[in-house]
Tab-separated table of C-alpha atoms in Angstrom:
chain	number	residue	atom	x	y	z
N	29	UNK	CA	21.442	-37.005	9.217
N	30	UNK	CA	24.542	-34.951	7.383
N	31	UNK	CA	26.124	-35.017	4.106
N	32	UNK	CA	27.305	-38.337	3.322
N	33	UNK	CA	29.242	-37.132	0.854
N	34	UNK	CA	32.765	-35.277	2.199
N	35	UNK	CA	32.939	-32.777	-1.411
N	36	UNK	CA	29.840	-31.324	-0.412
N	37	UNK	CA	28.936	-28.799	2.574
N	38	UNK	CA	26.650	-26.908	3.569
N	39	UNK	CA	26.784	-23.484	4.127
N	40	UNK	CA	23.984	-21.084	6.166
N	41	UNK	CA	26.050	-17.894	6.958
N	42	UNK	CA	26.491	-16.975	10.733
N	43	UNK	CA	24.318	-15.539	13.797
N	44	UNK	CA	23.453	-12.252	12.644
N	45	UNK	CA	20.734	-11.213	10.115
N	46	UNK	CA	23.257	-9.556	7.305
N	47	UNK	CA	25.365	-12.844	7.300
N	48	UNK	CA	21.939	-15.056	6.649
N	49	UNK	CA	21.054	-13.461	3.439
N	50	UNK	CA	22.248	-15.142	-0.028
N	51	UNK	CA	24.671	-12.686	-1.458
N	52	UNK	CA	26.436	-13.443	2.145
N	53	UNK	CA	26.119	-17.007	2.234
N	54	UNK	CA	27.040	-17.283	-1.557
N	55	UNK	CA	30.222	-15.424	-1.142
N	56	UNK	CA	31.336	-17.554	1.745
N	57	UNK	CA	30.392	-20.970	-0.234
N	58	UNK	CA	32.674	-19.389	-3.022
N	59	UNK	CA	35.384	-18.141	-1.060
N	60	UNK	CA	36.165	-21.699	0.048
N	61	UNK	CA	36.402	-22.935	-3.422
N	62	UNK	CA	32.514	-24.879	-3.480
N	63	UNK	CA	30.767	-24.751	-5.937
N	64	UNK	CA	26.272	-24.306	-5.300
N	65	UNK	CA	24.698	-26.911	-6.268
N	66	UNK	CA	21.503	-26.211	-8.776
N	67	UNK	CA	17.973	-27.570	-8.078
N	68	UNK	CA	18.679	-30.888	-10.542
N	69	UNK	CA	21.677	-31.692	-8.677
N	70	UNK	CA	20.691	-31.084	-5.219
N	71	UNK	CA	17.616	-33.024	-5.633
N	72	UNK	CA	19.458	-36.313	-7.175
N	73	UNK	CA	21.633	-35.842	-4.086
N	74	UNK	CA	18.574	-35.865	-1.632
N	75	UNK	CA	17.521	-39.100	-3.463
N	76	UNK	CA	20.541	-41.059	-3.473
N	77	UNK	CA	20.596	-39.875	0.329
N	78	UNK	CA	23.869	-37.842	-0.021
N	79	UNK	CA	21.640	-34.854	1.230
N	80	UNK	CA	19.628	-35.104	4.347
N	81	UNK	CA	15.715	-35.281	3.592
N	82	UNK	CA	14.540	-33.029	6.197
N	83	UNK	CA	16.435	-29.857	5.584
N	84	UNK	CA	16.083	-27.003	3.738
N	85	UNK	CA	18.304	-25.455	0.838
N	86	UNK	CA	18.826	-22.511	-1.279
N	87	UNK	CA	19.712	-22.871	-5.036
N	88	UNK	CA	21.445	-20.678	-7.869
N	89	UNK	CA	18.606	-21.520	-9.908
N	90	UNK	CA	16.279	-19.449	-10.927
N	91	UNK	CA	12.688	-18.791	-11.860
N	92	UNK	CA	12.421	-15.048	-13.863
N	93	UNK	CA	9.349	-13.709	-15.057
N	94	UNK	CA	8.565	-11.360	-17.467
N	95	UNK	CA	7.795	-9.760	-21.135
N	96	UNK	CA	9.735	-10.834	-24.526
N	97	UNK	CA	10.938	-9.046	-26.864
N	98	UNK	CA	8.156	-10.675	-28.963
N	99	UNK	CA	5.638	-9.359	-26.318
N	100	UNK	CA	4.623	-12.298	-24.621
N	101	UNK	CA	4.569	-12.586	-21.105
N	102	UNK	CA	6.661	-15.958	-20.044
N	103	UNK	CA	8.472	-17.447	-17.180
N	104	UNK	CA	11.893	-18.823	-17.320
N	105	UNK	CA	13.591	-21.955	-15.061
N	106	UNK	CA	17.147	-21.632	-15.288
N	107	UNK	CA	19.689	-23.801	-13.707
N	108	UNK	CA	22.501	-22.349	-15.081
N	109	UNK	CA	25.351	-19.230	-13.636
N	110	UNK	CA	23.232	-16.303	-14.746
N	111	UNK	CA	24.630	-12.425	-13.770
N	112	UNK	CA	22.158	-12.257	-10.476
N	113	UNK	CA	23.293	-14.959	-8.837
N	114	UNK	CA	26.809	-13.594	-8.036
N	115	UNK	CA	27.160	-11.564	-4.776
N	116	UNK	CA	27.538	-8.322	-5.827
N	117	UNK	CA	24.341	-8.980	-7.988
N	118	UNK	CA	22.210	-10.290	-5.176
N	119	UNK	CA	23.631	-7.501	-3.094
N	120	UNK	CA	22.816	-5.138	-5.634
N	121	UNK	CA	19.221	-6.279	-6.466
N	122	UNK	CA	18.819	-6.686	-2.384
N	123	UNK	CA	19.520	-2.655	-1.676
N	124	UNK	CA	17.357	-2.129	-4.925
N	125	UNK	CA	14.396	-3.719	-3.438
N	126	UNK	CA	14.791	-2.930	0.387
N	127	UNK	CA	15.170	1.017	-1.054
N	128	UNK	CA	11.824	0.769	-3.198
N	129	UNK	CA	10.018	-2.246	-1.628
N	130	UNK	CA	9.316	-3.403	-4.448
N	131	UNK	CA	7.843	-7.099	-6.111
N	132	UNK	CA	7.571	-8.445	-2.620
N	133	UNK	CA	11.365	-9.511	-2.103
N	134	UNK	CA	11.982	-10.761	-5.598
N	135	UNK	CA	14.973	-9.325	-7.621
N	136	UNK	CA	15.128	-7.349	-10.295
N	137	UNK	CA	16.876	-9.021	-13.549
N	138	UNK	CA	17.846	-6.806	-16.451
N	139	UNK	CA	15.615	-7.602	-19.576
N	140	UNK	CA	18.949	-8.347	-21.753
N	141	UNK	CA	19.836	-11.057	-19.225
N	142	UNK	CA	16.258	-12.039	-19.070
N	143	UNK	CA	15.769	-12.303	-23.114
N	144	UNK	CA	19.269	-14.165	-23.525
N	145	UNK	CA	17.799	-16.850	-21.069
N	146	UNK	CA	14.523	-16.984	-23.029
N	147	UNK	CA	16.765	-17.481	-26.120
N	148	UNK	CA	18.122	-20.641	-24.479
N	149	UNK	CA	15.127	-22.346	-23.989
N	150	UNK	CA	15.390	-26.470	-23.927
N	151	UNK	CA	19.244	-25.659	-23.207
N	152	UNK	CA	20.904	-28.966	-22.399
N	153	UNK	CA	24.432	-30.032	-20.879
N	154	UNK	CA	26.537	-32.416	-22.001
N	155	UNK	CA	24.562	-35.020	-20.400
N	156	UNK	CA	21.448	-34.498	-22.064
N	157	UNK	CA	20.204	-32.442	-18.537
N	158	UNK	CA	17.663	-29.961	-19.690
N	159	UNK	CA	18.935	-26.852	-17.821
N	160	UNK	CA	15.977	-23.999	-19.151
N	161	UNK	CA	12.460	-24.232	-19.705
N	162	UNK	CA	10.190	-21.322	-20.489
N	163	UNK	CA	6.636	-21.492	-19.491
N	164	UNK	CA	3.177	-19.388	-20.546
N	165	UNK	CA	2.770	-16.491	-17.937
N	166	UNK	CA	-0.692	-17.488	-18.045
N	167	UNK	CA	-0.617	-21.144	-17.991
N	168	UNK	CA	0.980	-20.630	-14.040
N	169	UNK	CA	-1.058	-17.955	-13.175
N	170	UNK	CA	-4.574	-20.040	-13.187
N	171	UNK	CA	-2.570	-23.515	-12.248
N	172	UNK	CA	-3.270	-24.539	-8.848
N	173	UNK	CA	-1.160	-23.152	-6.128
N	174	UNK	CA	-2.544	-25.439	-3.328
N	175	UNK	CA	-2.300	-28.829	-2.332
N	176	UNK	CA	-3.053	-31.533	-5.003
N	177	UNK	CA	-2.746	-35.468	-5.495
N	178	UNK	CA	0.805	-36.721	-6.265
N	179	UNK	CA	-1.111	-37.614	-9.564
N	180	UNK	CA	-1.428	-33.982	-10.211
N	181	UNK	CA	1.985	-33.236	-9.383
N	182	UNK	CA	3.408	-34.261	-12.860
N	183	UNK	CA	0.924	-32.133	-14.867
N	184	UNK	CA	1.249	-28.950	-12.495
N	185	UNK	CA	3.099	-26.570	-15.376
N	186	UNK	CA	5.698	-25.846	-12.531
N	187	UNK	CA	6.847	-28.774	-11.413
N	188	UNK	CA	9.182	-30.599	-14.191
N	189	UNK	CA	11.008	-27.137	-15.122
N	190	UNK	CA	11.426	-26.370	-11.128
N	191	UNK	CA	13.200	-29.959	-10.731
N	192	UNK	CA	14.895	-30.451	-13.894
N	193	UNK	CA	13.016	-33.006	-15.582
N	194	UNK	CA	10.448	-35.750	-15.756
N	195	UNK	CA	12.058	-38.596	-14.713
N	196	UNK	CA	14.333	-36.777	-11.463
N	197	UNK	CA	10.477	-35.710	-10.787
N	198	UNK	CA	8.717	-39.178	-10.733
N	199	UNK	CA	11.888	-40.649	-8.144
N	200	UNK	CA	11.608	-37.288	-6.590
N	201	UNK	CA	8.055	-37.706	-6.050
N	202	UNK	CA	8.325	-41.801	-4.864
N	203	UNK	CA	10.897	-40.787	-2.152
N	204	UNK	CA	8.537	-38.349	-1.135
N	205	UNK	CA	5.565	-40.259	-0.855
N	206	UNK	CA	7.197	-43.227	0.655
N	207	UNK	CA	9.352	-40.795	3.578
N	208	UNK	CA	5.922	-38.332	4.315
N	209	UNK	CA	3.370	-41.207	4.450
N	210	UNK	CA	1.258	-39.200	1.596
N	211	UNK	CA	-0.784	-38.795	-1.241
N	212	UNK	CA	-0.756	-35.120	-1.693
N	213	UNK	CA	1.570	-32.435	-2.469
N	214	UNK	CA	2.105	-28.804	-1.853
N	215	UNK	CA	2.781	-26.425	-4.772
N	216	UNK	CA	2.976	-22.853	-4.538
N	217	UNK	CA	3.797	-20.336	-7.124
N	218	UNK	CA	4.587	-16.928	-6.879
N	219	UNK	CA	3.304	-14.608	-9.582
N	220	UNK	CA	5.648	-11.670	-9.828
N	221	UNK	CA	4.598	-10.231	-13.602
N	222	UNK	CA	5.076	-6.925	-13.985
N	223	UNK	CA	4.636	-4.933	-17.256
N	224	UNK	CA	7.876	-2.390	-16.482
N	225	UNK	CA	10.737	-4.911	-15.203
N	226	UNK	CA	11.735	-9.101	-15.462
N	227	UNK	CA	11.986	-10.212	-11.640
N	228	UNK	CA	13.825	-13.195	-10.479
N	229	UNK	CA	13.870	-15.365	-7.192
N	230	UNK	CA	16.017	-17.916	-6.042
N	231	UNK	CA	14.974	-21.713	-6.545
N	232	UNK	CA	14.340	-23.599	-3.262
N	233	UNK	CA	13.667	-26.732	-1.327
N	234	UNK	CA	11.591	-26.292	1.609
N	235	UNK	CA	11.151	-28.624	4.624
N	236	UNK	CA	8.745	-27.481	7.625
N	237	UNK	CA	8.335	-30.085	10.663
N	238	UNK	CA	5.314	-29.675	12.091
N	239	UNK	CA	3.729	-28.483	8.962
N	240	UNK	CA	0.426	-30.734	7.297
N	241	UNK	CA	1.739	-29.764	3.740
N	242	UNK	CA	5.796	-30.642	5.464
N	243	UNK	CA	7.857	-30.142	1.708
N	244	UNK	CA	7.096	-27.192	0.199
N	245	UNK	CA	8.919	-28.219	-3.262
N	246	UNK	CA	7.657	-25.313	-5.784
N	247	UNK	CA	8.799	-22.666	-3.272
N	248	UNK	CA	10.854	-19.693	-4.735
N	249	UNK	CA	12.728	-17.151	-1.962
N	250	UNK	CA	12.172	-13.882	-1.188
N	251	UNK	CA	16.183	-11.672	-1.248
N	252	UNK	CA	14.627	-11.211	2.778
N	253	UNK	CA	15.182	-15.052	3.305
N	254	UNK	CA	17.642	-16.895	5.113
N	255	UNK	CA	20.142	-18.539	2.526
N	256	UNK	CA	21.464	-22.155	3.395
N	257	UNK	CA	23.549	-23.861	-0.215
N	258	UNK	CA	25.077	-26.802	-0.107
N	259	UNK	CA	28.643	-26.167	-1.907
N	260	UNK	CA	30.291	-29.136	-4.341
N	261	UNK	CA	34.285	-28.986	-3.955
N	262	UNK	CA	35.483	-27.431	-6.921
């Protein structure tokens, strides 16, 4: 199946390695005038069926991860244009962690940019659309990162900020069932706190064949990953 929908195309950079990564594939999405879609959109897209079920796609969103000014250690879910997600700050934050091999492939994300998004928390659009969440440090940390019943999906602390909210989640969550023949669900999370920097990774949607657990929703990319966005026209 392709995009039903002729504003939107995908984009997955070219043969070699370099032209794979996001910063790449972002620029070229950009260059000819698309637009990324975030994880809210891209998943009401794969519902309606203007998005192909069994692909995978990269996302500006972002989950970040680290300490407040206030002390407290949180996590933030933005789907929003935030300074990282530009090429030259991928690019940046991908020579900064190749150099230091550091925080296992996630990128660094200064702590003003970091604060300003915990500052927005329960930021909406002009829809209503939540568009940040910020979530306990610890309340991820000892959630499950396994496979759980769909009826655990809902409560997993991840879930609803990753997606965008409750009710995308529960249609997200019927298709799901209903096209994998299933009653469980695989949720992963990737705990990147560190007391001297805020880290960031890329939000995104995950679909192994051959694979028990088959979507990977909750799964959050390493700046070493392949990159594949799906542009809107602008």
């Amino acid at each position: 199946m392709t995009n039903t929908n002729p504003e939107l195309k995908t984009f997955k950079g070219g043969n070699s390695t370099w032209s794979s990564y996001a910063w790449s594939v972002l620029d070229q999405c950009q260059d000819e005038g698309f637009q990324p879609l975030y994880m809210p959109t891209l998943v009401d897209k794969v519902v309606n069926g203007e998005l192909p079920w069994d692909q995978w796609f990269t996302t500006p969103s972002i989950k970040a991860t680290g300490e407040t000014q206030q002390g407290s250690k949180v996590v933030v879910y933005a789907h929003i244009p935030t300074d990282l997600v530009t090429k030259e700050g991928l690019l940046n934050a991908w020579h900064t962690t190749w150099r230091r091999d550091v925080a296992n492939g996630a990128a660094s994300i200064g702590y003003k940019e970091f604060q300003q998004l915990v500052d927005q928390d329960g930021l909406t659009d002009t829809r209503g659309n939540r568009l940040i969440w910020v979530v306990d440090h610890e309340i991820l940390k000892t959630a499950p990162s396994e496979t759980i019943h769909l009826d655990q999906v809902l409560e997993h602390p991840q879930t609803i900020p990753f997606l965008g909210g409750q009710a995308r989640t529960e249609a997200y969550l019927t298709i799901h069932a209903k096209k994998e023949n299933t009653n469980t669900f695989f949720v992963s999370y990737d705990d990147d706190f560190n007391v001297h920097a805020c880290w960031a990774r890329l939000l995104s949607r995950s679909y192994e064949h051959g694979d028990a657990r088959k979507f990977k929703m909750l799964h959050c990319s390493d700046l070493n990953d392949s990159a594949q966005f799906v542009g809107v026209r602008k």
